[in-house]
PDB file of C-alpha atoms in Angstrom:
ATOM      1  CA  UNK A   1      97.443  58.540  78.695  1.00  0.00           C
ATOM      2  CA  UNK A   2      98.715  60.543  75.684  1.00  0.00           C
ATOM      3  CA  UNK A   3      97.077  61.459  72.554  1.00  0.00           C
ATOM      4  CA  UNK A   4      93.207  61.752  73.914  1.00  0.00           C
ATOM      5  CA  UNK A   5      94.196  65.151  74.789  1.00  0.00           C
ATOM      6  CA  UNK A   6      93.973  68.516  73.186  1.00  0.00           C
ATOM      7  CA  UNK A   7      97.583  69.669  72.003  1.00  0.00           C
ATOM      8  CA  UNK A   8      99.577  71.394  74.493  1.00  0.00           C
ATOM      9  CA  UNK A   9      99.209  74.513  73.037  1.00  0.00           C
ATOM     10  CA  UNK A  10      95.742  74.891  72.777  1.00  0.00           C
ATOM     11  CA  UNK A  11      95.459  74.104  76.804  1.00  0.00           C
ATOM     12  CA  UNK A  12      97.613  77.111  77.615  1.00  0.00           C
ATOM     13  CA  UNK A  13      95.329  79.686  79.392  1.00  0.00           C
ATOM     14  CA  UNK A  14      97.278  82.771  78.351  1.00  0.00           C
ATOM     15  CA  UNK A  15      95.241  84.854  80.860  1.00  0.00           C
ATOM     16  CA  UNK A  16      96.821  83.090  83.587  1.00  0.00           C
ATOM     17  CA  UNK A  17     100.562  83.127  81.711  1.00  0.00           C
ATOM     18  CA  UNK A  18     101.284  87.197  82.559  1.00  0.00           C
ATOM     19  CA  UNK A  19     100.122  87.345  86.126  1.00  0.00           C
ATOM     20  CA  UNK A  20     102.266  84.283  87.246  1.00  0.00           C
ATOM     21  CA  UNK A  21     105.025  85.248  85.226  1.00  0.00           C
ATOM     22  CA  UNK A  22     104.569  89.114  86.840  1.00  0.00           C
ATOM     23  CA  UNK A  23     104.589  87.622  90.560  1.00  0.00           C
ATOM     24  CA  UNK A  24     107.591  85.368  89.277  1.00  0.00           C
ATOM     25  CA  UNK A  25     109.645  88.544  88.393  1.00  0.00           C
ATOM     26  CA  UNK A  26     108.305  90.122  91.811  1.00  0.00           C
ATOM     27  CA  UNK A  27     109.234  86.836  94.049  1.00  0.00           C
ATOM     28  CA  UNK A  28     113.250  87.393  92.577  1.00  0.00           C
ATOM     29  CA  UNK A  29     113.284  91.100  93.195  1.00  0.00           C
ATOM     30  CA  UNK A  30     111.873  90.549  96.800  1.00  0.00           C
ATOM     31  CA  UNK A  31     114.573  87.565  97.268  1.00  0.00           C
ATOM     32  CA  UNK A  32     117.112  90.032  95.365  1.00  0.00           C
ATOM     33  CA  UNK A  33     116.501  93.063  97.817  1.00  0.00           C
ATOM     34  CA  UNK A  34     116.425  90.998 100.776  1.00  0.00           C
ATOM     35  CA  UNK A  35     119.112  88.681 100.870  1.00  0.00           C
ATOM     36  CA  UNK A  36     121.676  91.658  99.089  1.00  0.00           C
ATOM     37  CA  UNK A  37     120.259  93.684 102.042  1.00  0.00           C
ATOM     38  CA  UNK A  38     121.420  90.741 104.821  1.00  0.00           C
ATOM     39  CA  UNK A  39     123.424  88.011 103.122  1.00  0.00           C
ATOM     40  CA  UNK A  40     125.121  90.356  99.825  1.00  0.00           C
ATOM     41  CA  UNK A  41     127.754  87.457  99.175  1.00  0.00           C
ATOM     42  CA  UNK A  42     125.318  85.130  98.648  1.00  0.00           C
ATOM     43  CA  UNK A  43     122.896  87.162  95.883  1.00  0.00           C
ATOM     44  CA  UNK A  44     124.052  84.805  93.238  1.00  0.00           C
ATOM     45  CA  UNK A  45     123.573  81.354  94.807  1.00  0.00           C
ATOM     46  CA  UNK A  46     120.205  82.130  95.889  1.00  0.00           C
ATOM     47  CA  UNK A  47     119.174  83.713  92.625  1.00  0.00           C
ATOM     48  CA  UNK A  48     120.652  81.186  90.979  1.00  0.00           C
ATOM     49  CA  UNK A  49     118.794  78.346  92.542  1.00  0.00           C
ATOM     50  CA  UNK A  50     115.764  80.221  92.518  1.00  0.00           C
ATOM     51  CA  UNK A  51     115.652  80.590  88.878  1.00  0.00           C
ATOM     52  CA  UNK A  52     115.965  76.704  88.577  1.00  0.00           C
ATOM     53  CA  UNK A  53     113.275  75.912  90.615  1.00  0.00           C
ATOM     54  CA  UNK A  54     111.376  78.605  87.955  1.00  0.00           C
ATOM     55  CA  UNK A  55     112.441  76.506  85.008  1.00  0.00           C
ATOM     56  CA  UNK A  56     111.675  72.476  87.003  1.00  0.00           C
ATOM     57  CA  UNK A  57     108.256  74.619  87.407  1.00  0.00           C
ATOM     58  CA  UNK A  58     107.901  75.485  84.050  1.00  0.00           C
ATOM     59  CA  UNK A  59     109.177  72.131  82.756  1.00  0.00           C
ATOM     60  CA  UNK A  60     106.615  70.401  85.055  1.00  0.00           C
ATOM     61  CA  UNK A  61     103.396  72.318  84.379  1.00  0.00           C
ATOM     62  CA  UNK A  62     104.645  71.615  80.369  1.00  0.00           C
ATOM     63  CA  UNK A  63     104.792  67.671  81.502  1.00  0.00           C
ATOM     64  CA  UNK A  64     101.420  67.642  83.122  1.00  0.00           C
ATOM     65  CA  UNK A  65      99.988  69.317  80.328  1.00  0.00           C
ATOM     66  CA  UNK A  66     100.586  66.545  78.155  1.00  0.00           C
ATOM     67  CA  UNK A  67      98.697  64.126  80.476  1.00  0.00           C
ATOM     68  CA  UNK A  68      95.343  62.897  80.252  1.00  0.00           C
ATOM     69  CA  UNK A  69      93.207  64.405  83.215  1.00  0.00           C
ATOM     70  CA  UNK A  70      91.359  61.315  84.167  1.00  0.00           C
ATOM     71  CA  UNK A  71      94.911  60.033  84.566  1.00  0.00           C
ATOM     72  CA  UNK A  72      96.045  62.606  86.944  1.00  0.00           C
ATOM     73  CA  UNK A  73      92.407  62.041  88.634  1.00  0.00           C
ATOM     74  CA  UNK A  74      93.826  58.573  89.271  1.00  0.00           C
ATOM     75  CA  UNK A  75      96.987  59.867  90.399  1.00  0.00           C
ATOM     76  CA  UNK A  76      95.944  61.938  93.342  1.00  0.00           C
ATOM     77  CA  UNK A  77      95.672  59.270  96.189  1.00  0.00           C
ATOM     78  CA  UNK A  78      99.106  58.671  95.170  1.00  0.00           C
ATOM     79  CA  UNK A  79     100.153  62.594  95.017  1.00  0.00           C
ATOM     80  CA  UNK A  80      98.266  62.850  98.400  1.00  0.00           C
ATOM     81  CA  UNK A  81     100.647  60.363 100.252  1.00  0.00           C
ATOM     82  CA  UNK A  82     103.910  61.218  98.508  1.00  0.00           C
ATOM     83  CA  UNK A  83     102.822  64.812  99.809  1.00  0.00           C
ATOM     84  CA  UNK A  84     102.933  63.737 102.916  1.00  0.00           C
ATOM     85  CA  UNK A  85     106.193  61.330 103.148  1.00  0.00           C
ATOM     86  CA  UNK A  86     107.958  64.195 102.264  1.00  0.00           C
ATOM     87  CA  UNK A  87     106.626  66.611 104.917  1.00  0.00           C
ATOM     88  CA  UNK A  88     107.747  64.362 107.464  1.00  0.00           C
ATOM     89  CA  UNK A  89     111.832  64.690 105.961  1.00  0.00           C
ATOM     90  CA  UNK A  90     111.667  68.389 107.353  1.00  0.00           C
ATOM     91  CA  UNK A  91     111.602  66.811 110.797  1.00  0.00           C
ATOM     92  CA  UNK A  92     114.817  64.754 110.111  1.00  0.00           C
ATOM     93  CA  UNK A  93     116.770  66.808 107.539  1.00  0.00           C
ATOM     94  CA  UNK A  94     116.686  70.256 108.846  1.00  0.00           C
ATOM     95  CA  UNK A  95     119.008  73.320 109.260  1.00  0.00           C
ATOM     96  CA  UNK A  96     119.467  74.354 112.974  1.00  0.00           C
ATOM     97  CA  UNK A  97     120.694  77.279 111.741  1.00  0.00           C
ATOM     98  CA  UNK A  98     117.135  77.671 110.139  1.00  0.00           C
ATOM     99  CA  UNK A  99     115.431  76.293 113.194  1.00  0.00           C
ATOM    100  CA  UNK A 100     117.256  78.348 115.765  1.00  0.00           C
ATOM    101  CA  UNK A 101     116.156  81.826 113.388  1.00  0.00           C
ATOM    102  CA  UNK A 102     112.322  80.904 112.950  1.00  0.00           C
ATOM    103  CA  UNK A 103     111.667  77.888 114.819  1.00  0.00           C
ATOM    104  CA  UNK A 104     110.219  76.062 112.469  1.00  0.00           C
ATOM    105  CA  UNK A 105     111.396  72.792 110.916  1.00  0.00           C
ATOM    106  CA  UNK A 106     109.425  73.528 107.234  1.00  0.00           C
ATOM    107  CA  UNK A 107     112.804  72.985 105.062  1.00  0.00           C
ATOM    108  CA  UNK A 108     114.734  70.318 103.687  1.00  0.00           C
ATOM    109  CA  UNK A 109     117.993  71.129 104.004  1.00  0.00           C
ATOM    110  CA  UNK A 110     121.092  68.445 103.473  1.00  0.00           C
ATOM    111  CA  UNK A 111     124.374  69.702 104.898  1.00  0.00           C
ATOM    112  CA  UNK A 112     124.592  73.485 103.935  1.00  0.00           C
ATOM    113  CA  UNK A 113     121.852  73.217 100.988  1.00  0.00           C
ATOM    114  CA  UNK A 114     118.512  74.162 101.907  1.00  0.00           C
ATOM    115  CA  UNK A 115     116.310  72.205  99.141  1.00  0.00           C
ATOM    116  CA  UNK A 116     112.836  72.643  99.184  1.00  0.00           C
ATOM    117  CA  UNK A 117     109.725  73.364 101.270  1.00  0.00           C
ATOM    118  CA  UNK A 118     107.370  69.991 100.998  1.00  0.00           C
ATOM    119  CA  UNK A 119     104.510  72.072 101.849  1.00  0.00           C
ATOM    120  CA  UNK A 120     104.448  73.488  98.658  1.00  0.00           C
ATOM    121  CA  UNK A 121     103.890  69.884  96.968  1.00  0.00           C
ATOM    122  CA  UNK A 122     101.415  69.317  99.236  1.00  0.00           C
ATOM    123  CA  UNK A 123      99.341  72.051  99.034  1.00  0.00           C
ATOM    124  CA  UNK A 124      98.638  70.714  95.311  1.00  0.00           C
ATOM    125  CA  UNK A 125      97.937  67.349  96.398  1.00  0.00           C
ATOM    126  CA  UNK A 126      95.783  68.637  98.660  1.00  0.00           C
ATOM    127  CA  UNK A 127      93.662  70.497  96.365  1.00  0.00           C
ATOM    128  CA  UNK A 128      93.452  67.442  93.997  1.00  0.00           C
ATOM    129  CA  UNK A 129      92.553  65.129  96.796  1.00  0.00           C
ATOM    130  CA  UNK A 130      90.404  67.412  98.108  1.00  0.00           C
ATOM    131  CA  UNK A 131      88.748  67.251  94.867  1.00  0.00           C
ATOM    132  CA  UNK A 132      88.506  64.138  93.926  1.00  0.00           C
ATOM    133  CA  UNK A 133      87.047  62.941  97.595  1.00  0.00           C
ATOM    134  CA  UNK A 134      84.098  65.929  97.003  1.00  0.00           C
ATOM    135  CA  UNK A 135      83.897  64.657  93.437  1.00  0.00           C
ATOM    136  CA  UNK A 136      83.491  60.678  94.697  1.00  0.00           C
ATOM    137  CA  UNK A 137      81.276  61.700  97.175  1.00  0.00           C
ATOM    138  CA  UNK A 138      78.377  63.457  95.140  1.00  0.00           C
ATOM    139  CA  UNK A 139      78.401  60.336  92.566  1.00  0.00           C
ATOM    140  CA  UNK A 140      78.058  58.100  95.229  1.00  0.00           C
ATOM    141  CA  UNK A 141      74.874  58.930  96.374  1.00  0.00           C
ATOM    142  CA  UNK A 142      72.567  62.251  96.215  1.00  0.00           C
ATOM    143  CA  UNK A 143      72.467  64.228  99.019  1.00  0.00           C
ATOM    144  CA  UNK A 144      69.513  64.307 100.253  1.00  0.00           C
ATOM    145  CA  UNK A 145      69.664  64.478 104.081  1.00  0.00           C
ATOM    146  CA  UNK A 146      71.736  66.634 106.408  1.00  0.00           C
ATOM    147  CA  UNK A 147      73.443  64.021 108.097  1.00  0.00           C
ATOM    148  CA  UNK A 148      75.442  63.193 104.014  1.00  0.00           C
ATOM    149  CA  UNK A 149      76.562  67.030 104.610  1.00  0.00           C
ATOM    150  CA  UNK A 150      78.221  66.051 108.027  1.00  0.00           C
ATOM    151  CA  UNK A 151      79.413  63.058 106.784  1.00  0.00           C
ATOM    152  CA  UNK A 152      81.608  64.721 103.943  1.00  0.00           C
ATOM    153  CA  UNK A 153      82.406  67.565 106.377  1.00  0.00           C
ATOM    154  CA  UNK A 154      84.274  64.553 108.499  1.00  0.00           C
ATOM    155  CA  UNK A 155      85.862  62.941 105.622  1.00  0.00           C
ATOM    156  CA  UNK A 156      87.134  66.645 104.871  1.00  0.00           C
ATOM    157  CA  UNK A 157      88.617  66.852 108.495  1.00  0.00           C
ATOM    158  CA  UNK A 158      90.189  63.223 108.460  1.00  0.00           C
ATOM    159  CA  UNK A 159      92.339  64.145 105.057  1.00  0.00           C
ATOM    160  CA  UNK A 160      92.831  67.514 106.341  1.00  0.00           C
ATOM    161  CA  UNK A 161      94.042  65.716 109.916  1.00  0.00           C
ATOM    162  CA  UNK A 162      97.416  64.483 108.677  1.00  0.00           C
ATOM    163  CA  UNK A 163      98.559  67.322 106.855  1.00  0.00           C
ATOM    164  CA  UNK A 164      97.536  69.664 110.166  1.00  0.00           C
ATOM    165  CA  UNK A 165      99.379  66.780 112.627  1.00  0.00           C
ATOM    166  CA  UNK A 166     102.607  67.310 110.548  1.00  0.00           C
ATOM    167  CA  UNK A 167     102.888  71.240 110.229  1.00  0.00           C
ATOM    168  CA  UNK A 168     102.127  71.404 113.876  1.00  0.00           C
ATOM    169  CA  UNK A 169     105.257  69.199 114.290  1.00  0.00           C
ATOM    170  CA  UNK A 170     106.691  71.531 112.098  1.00  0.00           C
ATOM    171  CA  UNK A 171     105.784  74.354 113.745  1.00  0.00           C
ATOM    172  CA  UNK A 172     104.643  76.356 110.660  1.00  0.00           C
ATOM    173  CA  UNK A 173     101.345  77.811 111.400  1.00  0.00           C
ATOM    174  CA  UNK A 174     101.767  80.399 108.256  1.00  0.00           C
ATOM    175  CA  UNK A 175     101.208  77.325 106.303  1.00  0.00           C
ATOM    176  CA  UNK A 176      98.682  75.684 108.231  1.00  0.00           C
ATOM    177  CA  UNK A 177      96.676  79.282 108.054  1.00  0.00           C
ATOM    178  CA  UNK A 178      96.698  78.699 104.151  1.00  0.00           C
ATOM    179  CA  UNK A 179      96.020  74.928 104.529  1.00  0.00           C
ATOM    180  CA  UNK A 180      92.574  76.345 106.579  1.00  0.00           C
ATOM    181  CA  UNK A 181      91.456  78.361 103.914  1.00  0.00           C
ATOM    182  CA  UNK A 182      91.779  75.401 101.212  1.00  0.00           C
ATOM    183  CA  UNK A 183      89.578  73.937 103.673  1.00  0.00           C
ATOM    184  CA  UNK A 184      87.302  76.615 104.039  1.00  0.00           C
ATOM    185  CA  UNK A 185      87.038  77.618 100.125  1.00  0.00           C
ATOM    186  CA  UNK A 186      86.333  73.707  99.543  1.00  0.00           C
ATOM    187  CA  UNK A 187      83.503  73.387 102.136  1.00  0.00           C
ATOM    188  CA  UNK A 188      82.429  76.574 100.562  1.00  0.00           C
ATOM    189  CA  UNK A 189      81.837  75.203  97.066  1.00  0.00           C
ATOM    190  CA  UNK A 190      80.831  71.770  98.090  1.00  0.00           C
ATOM    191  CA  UNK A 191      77.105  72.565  98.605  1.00  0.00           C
ATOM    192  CA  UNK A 192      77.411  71.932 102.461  1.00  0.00           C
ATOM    193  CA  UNK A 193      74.276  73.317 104.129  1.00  0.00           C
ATOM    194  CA  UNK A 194      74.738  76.792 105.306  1.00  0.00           C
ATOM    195  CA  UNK A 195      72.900  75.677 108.196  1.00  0.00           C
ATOM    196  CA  UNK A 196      76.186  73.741 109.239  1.00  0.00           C
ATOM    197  CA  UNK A 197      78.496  76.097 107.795  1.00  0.00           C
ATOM    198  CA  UNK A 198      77.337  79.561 109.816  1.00  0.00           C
ATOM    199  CA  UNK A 199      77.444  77.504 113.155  1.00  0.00           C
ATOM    200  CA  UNK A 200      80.376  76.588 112.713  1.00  0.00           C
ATOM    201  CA  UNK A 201      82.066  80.041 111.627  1.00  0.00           C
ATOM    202  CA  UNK A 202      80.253  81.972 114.333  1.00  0.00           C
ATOM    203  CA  UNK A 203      82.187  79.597 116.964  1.00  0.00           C
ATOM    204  CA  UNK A 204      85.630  79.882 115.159  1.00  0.00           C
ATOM    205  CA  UNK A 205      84.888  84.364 115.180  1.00  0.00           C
ATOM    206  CA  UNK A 206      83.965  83.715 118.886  1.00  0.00           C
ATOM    207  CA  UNK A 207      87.069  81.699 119.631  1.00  0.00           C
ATOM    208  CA  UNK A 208      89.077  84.425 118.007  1.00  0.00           C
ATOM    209  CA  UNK A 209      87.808  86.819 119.627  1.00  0.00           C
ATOM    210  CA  UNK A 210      88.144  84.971 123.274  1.00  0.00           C
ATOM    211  CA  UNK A 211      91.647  84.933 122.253  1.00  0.00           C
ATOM    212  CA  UNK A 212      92.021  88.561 121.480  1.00  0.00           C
ATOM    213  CA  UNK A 213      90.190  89.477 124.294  1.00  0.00           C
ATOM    214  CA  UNK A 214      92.599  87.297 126.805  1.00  0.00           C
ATOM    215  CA  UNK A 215      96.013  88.623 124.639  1.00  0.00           C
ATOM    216  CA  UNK A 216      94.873  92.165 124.934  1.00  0.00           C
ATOM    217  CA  UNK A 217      93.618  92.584 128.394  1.00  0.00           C
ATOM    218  CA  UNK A 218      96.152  94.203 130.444  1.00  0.00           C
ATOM    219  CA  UNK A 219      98.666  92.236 132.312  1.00  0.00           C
ATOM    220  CA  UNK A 220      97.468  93.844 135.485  1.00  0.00           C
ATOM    221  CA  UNK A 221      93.832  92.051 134.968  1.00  0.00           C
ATOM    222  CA  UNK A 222      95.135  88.648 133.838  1.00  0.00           C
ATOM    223  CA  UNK A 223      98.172  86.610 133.053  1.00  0.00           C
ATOM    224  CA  UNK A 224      98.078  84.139 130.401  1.00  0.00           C
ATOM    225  CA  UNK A 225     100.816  82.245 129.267  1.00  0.00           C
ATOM    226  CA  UNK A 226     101.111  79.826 126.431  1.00  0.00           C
ATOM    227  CA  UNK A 227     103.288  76.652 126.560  1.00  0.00           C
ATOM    228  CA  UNK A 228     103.170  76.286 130.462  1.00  0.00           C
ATOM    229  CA  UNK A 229      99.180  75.887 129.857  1.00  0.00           C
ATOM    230  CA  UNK A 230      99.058  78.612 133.022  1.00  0.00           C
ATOM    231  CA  UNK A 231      96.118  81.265 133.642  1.00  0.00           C
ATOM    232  CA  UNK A 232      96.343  83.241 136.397  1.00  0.00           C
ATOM    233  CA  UNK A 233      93.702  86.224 137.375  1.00  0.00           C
ATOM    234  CA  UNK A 234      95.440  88.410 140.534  1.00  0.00           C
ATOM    235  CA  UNK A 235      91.990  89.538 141.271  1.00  0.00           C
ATOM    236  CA  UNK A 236      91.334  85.714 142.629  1.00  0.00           C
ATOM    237  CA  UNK A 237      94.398  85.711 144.483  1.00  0.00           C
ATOM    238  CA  UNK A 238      93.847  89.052 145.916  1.00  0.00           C
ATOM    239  CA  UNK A 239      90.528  87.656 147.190  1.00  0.00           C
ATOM    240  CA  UNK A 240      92.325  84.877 148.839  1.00  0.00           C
ATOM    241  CA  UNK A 241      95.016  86.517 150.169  1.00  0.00           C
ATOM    242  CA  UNK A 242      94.062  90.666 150.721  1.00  0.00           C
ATOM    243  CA  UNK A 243      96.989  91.346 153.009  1.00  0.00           C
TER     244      UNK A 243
END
């Protein structure tokens, strides 16, 4: 596990060091300005705690560092379902509080501490198991036909399922937006035929723009109403009933 690596210091990619450490400093001036501009009493606690979670960061990508790769590559299945035990806490341990402001249940929080986001953990594990199952599948066998390119778009879809079943129980479609373009970027570089690929992205612009089209026709023209699964066009009902 040890020792078959390079040293951790000549594995540091220094080009990646000042931009991360830049949008570090940026992330605790945005949490600075906004919570002194809403919550000013509690500046110091939330700074405070943010700068920890820096350092466990730091302290982890320092500890992975000193791991063999093909050892992490063995670790993923594992990283993949621990990613996903903890997104379901967020539906138990929650702040109302939290819930009541954004609606979403994306937080651990125990009594008045609000912990962590599991997303965050599991957008890595994602990545890794996303990976690894592209990875698996091109050793297995050379594609050859278009039906292998269909079959590894499905097995992309059934990991992606879970992780899409929970944030919709969650309610956190910012995160599920980011979760789709992980997806996306890894069907991208997977060698999947474009003749799959533009199909498929000329329905989803379509079905955005059916939904743009029904949330920005005037209410006058139709009524549509999410949640209550209602759709209602007056110029029906003023066929049926003209008086």
């Amino acid at each position: 596990m040890l020792g078959q690596n390079k040293s951790a210091k000549g594995s540091i990619d220094y080009a990646i060091i000042l931009p991360v450490s830049f949008l570090l400093l940026i992330g605790l001036l945005s949490i600075f300005v906004a919570v002194s501009h809403d919550f000013s009493q509690n500046v110091v606690p939330v700074i405070f705690q943010q700068v920890i979670w820096i350092l466990v960061g730091i302290l982890f990508a320092f500890l992975l560092m000193l791991f063999n790769k093909r050892f992490l590559w063995t670790l993923t299945p594992f990283f993949y379902i621990l990613g996903l035990a903890l997104m379901v806490l967020p539906l138990i341990f929650y702040s109302p509080q939290l819930y009541a402001a954004t609606g979403s249940k994306n937080w651990i929080t125990v009594g008045s501490m609000t912990l962590f986001q599991p997303s965050e953990f599991m957008k890595i594990a994602y990545i890794l198991a996303m990976a690894r199952l592209t990875v698996w599948f091109q050793r297995k066998k050379e594609r050859t036909q278009f039906k292998d390119d269909w079959k590894l778009l499905g097995l992309y879809l059934l990991l992606s399922l879970p992780v899409m079943i929970l944030l919709a129980l969650q309610k956190d479609f910012g995160t599920a937006l980011v979760f789709v373009a992980i997806l996306a970027g890894m069907v991208l570089i997977s060698g999947i035929s474009w003749w799959i690929i533009l199909p498929i992205l000329l329905f989803f612009l379509l079905l955005v723009g059916i939904l743009l089209l029904v949330f920005l026709i005037p209410e006058e023209r139709i009524t549509f109403k999410m949640g209550s699964q209602h759709l209602s066009v007056k110029s029906h009902f003023g066929l049926a009933n003209p008086l």
